[in-house]
Amino acid sequence: MNPKSYPLQFEPILKDRIWGGEKLKTLLNKPISSKITGESWELSTVDGDVSVVANGVLKGKSLMELIDETPNEILGTKVYSRFGKQFPLLFKYLDAREDLSIQVHPNDKLAKERHNSFGKTEMWYVMQADPDSRIIVGFKENSSKEEYLKHLNDKTLVSILDDVKAKAGDVFFLETGTVHAIGAGLVVAEIQQTSDITYRLYDFDRKDAQGNTRELHVDLALDAINYNKVETQKKYETKPNTSNEVVDCPYFTTNFIPLQDKVEVEKSGETFTVYMCIDGSFEIEYDGFKQSYIKGDTVLVPAEINAFILSGKASILEIYIS
């Protein structure tokens, strides 16, 4: 066991967005000063946005440095074998003061060919929702490239897209190709493949502070879109002190833990585990290490830490690679 190994927290990477607000500060205690902060990247190895350790003796080291030095210990034997020295997931919190653009993400094949990147399968856990907030996910009925382009050109695209009311605790799983947009008034936790590839289809004709519209990617998106109706909302159990499965896909597994007391966790060493504190507070205890976490915190437990205790009263997302 590496004597330096312990659960890791990272400095948030804050992103101003035209649609962002201030809830990442007021609800999740992020150190923002802008009135349009849309995203807090909690755990990232995207080029130019690599997370840096915020706690303990490794403070100041980047996640890429740690993986490069001890890949099996950080990532896990199975993850390292599959992905090499790449951290395959990206974790974020988002605050949508306004609607996000309507967009789509390419699959692995297209993303590799065009951008030398992973695709972007993702999931959203709704942490807070204003009254009547909604999410756009896919088409109302099976569509086609021709119908889509007609409505896009007529500025009536929203009329053929599925519009789902969202409330706290809702989970949406978006496979690549699903046209989507987070609606105004939502704060979500997002778990996704490591990718920053987004094709923007429609941005409600809005302009930034300089009077400019944002770039659209209509042509790139045509071959990336799934034109069929899809089911995206996930139902899941909420048994206390248990890892209740929410999403299990080839890229990640996410469980929901309603922690009310104490849970002893045992892992195989094949994968890292990430915990996102959705509500309340909890502690991780391990071999003399004890650290508290509050709502909005994200913590990476290296794969080599294979036995620890979660204690407290909290709602937690638990994420790893199966």
Short mmCIF file of C-alpha atoms in Angstrom, two decimals, residues 95-297:
data_model
loop_
_atom_site.label_atom_id
_atom_site.label_comp_id
_atom_site.label_asym_id
_atom_site.label_seq_id
_atom_site.Cartn_x
_atom_site.Cartn_y
_atom_site.Cartn_z
CA ASP A 95 -26.27 25.62 -12.97
CA ALA A 96 -28.69 26.52 -15.76
CA ARG A 97 -30.09 30.01 -15.09
CA GLU A 98 -31.27 29.94 -18.71
CA ASP A 99 -31.86 27.10 -21.16
CA LEU A 100 -28.70 25.50 -22.49
CA SER A 101 -28.39 25.22 -26.25
CA ILE A 102 -30.00 22.26 -27.99
CA GLN A 103 -27.09 19.96 -28.73
CA VAL A 104 -25.88 16.44 -29.43
CA HIS A 105 -22.70 14.46 -28.77
CA PRO A 106 -21.01 12.06 -31.23
CA ASN A 107 -20.36 8.40 -30.50
CA ASP A 108 -16.90 6.93 -29.97
CA LYS A 109 -16.40 6.12 -33.66
CA LEU A 110 -17.27 9.60 -34.96
CA ALA A 111 -15.42 11.35 -32.13
CA LYS A 112 -12.29 9.30 -32.79
CA GLU A 113 -12.38 9.92 -36.54
CA ARG A 114 -13.10 13.66 -36.32
CA HIS A 115 -11.53 14.78 -33.04
CA ASN A 116 -9.31 11.94 -31.77
CA SER A 117 -11.53 11.93 -28.70
CA PHE A 118 -13.88 9.71 -26.76
CA GLY A 119 -17.56 10.08 -27.50
CA LYS A 120 -19.79 11.55 -24.82
CA THR A 121 -22.28 9.27 -23.15
CA GLU A 122 -23.52 11.07 -20.03
CA MET A 123 -26.03 11.13 -17.20
CA TRP A 124 -27.65 13.90 -15.16
CA TYR A 125 -28.82 13.77 -11.57
CA VAL A 126 -31.14 16.71 -10.83
CA MET A 127 -30.05 18.28 -7.54
CA GLN A 128 -32.40 21.27 -7.54
CA ALA A 129 -35.27 22.31 -9.79
CA ASP A 130 -37.28 25.52 -9.91
CA PRO A 131 -41.04 25.09 -10.45
CA ASP A 132 -41.93 23.96 -14.00
CA SER A 133 -38.28 23.34 -14.96
CA ARG A 134 -37.87 20.90 -17.83
CA ILE A 135 -35.33 18.99 -19.86
CA ILE A 136 -35.34 18.42 -23.62
CA VAL A 137 -34.40 14.81 -24.42
CA GLY A 138 -34.74 13.30 -27.87
CA PHE A 139 -37.66 13.40 -30.30
CA LYS A 140 -41.35 13.13 -29.39
CA GLU A 141 -41.77 10.50 -32.10
CA ASN A 142 -39.39 8.76 -34.51
CA SER A 143 -38.13 11.43 -36.91
CA SER A 144 -35.77 11.71 -39.86
CA LYS A 145 -32.93 13.86 -41.12
CA GLU A 146 -35.31 15.61 -43.52
CA GLU A 147 -37.96 16.41 -40.90
CA TYR A 148 -35.30 17.58 -38.47
CA LEU A 149 -33.71 19.95 -41.01
CA LYS A 150 -37.08 21.38 -42.02
CA HIS A 151 -37.95 22.27 -38.42
CA LEU A 152 -34.43 23.53 -37.74
CA ASN A 153 -34.61 25.89 -40.71
CA ASP A 154 -38.13 27.01 -39.74
CA LYS A 155 -36.96 27.64 -36.13
CA THR A 156 -39.57 25.17 -34.89
CA LEU A 157 -37.17 22.43 -33.79
CA VAL A 158 -38.46 22.51 -30.20
CA SER A 159 -41.92 21.47 -31.42
CA ILE A 160 -40.73 17.97 -32.40
CA LEU A 161 -38.49 17.40 -29.36
CA ASP A 162 -39.55 15.66 -26.17
CA ASP A 163 -40.01 18.01 -23.24
CA VAL A 164 -39.91 16.41 -19.76
CA LYS A 165 -40.64 18.17 -16.48
CA ALA A 166 -37.77 17.66 -14.03
CA LYS A 167 -37.62 17.62 -10.24
CA ALA A 168 -34.92 17.00 -7.66
CA GLY A 169 -33.85 13.35 -7.66
CA ASP A 170 -34.66 12.72 -11.32
CA VAL A 171 -32.00 10.94 -13.38
CA PHE A 172 -31.61 11.14 -17.13
CA PHE A 173 -29.22 8.88 -19.06
CA LEU A 174 -28.19 10.17 -22.47
CA GLU A 175 -26.53 7.86 -24.92
CA THR A 176 -24.55 9.49 -27.70
CA GLY A 177 -26.76 10.78 -30.50
CA THR A 178 -29.55 11.95 -28.18
CA VAL A 179 -30.56 15.55 -28.91
CA HIS A 180 -30.86 17.34 -25.57
CA ALA A 181 -30.84 20.53 -23.53
CA ILE A 182 -30.89 21.24 -19.81
CA GLY A 183 -33.70 23.69 -19.13
CA ALA A 184 -33.62 26.89 -17.10
CA GLY A 185 -33.84 26.60 -13.32
CA LEU A 186 -31.97 23.33 -12.89
CA VAL A 187 -28.82 22.39 -11.00
CA VAL A 188 -27.48 18.99 -12.03
CA ALA A 189 -24.61 16.65 -11.30
CA GLU A 190 -23.20 15.35 -14.58
CA ILE A 191 -21.16 12.21 -15.13
CA GLN A 192 -19.79 11.65 -18.62
CA GLN A 193 -17.04 10.18 -20.72
CA THR A 194 -13.91 12.33 -20.85
CA SER A 195 -14.82 14.49 -23.82
CA ASP A 196 -15.54 18.13 -24.51
CA ILE A 197 -17.05 17.49 -27.96
CA THR A 198 -20.46 19.10 -28.35
CA TYR A 199 -22.37 19.84 -31.56
CA ARG A 200 -24.66 22.83 -31.00
CA LEU A 201 -27.85 22.63 -33.08
CA TYR A 202 -29.88 25.63 -31.95
CA ASP A 203 -29.23 28.37 -29.38
CA PHE A 204 -32.60 30.16 -29.32
CA ASP A 205 -31.02 32.99 -31.39
CA ARG A 206 -29.54 34.58 -28.26
CA LYS A 207 -26.50 36.83 -28.23
CA ASP A 208 -23.68 37.31 -25.75
CA ALA A 209 -22.71 40.59 -24.05
CA GLN A 210 -20.85 41.63 -27.22
CA GLY A 211 -23.88 40.98 -29.42
CA ASN A 212 -22.47 37.79 -30.95
CA THR A 213 -24.31 34.52 -31.51
CA ARG A 214 -22.58 31.26 -30.68
CA GLU A 215 -21.30 28.92 -33.37
CA LEU A 216 -23.64 26.17 -34.56
CA HIS A 217 -22.50 22.77 -35.84
CA VAL A 218 -25.43 21.77 -38.02
CA ASP A 219 -23.49 19.83 -40.66
CA LEU A 220 -21.33 17.93 -38.16
CA ALA A 221 -24.41 16.94 -36.20
CA LEU A 222 -26.35 15.36 -39.07
CA ASP A 223 -24.59 12.00 -38.90
CA ALA A 224 -24.32 12.09 -35.09
CA ILE A 225 -28.04 12.37 -34.29
CA ASN A 226 -30.26 9.44 -33.31
CA TYR A 227 -33.56 10.39 -35.00
CA ASN A 228 -35.59 7.77 -33.12
CA LYS A 229 -37.58 8.33 -29.94
CA VAL A 230 -35.55 7.24 -26.89
CA GLU A 231 -36.26 6.54 -23.23
CA THR A 232 -33.86 8.52 -21.05
CA GLN A 233 -35.35 8.80 -17.57
CA LYS A 234 -34.12 6.24 -15.04
CA LYS A 235 -36.07 4.80 -12.11
CA TYR A 236 -34.11 3.50 -9.14
CA GLU A 237 -34.47 2.19 -5.59
CA THR A 238 -33.67 4.32 -2.54
CA LYS A 239 -32.97 1.69 0.11
CA PRO A 240 -31.00 3.29 2.96
CA ASN A 241 -27.32 2.45 3.54
CA THR A 242 -27.25 0.56 0.24
CA SER A 243 -25.70 1.14 -3.17
CA ASN A 244 -28.85 1.34 -5.31
CA GLU A 245 -28.01 0.96 -9.00
CA VAL A 246 -29.10 3.91 -11.15
CA VAL A 247 -27.10 3.54 -14.37
CA ASP A 248 -24.96 0.64 -15.55
CA CYS A 249 -23.43 1.18 -18.98
CA PRO A 250 -20.13 0.24 -20.69
CA TYR A 251 -18.59 3.56 -19.63
CA PHE A 252 -19.60 3.86 -15.97
CA THR A 253 -21.82 2.52 -13.22
CA THR A 254 -23.61 4.97 -10.93
CA ASN A 255 -25.30 4.03 -7.65
CA PHE A 256 -27.38 6.14 -5.29
CA ILE A 257 -26.62 5.77 -1.57
CA PRO A 258 -29.11 7.25 0.92
CA LEU A 259 -26.65 7.20 3.83
CA GLN A 260 -28.36 7.27 7.23
CA ASP A 261 -25.72 5.77 9.47
CA LYS A 262 -22.66 3.80 8.43
CA VAL A 263 -21.67 1.65 5.44
CA GLU A 264 -18.58 -0.54 5.19
CA VAL A 265 -17.27 -0.56 1.62
CA GLU A 266 -15.02 -3.21 0.11
CA LYS A 267 -13.55 -2.87 -3.38
CA SER A 268 -11.56 -5.17 -5.66
CA GLY A 269 -8.76 -2.82 -6.70
CA GLU A 270 -9.90 -3.02 -10.34
CA THR A 271 -11.39 0.48 -10.50
CA PHE A 272 -11.29 3.86 -8.79
CA THR A 273 -14.48 5.07 -7.08
CA VAL A 274 -15.86 8.61 -7.05
CA TYR A 275 -18.38 9.97 -4.55
CA MET A 276 -20.45 13.10 -5.22
CA CYS A 277 -22.25 14.51 -2.19
CA ILE A 278 -25.71 15.47 -3.42
CA ASP A 279 -27.13 16.47 -0.04
CA GLY A 280 -26.21 16.37 3.64
CA SER A 281 -22.72 15.48 4.85
CA PHE A 282 -20.63 12.36 5.37
CA GLU A 283 -17.19 11.12 6.35
CA ILE A 284 -14.77 8.62 4.83
CA GLU A 285 -12.71 6.66 7.35
CA TYR A 286 -9.78 4.56 6.21
CA ASP A 287 -6.61 3.35 7.95
CA GLY A 288 -6.30 6.39 10.22
CA PHE A 289 -7.61 8.80 7.57
CA LYS A 290 -10.86 10.62 8.34
CA GLN A 291 -12.31 13.41 6.22
CA SER A 292 -15.70 15.14 6.14
CA TYR A 293 -17.57 16.09 2.96
CA ILE A 294 -20.56 18.36 2.42
CA LYS A 295 -23.10 18.97 -0.34
CA GLY A 296 -21.28 19.81 -3.57
CA ASP A 297 -18.07 17.96 -2.67
#
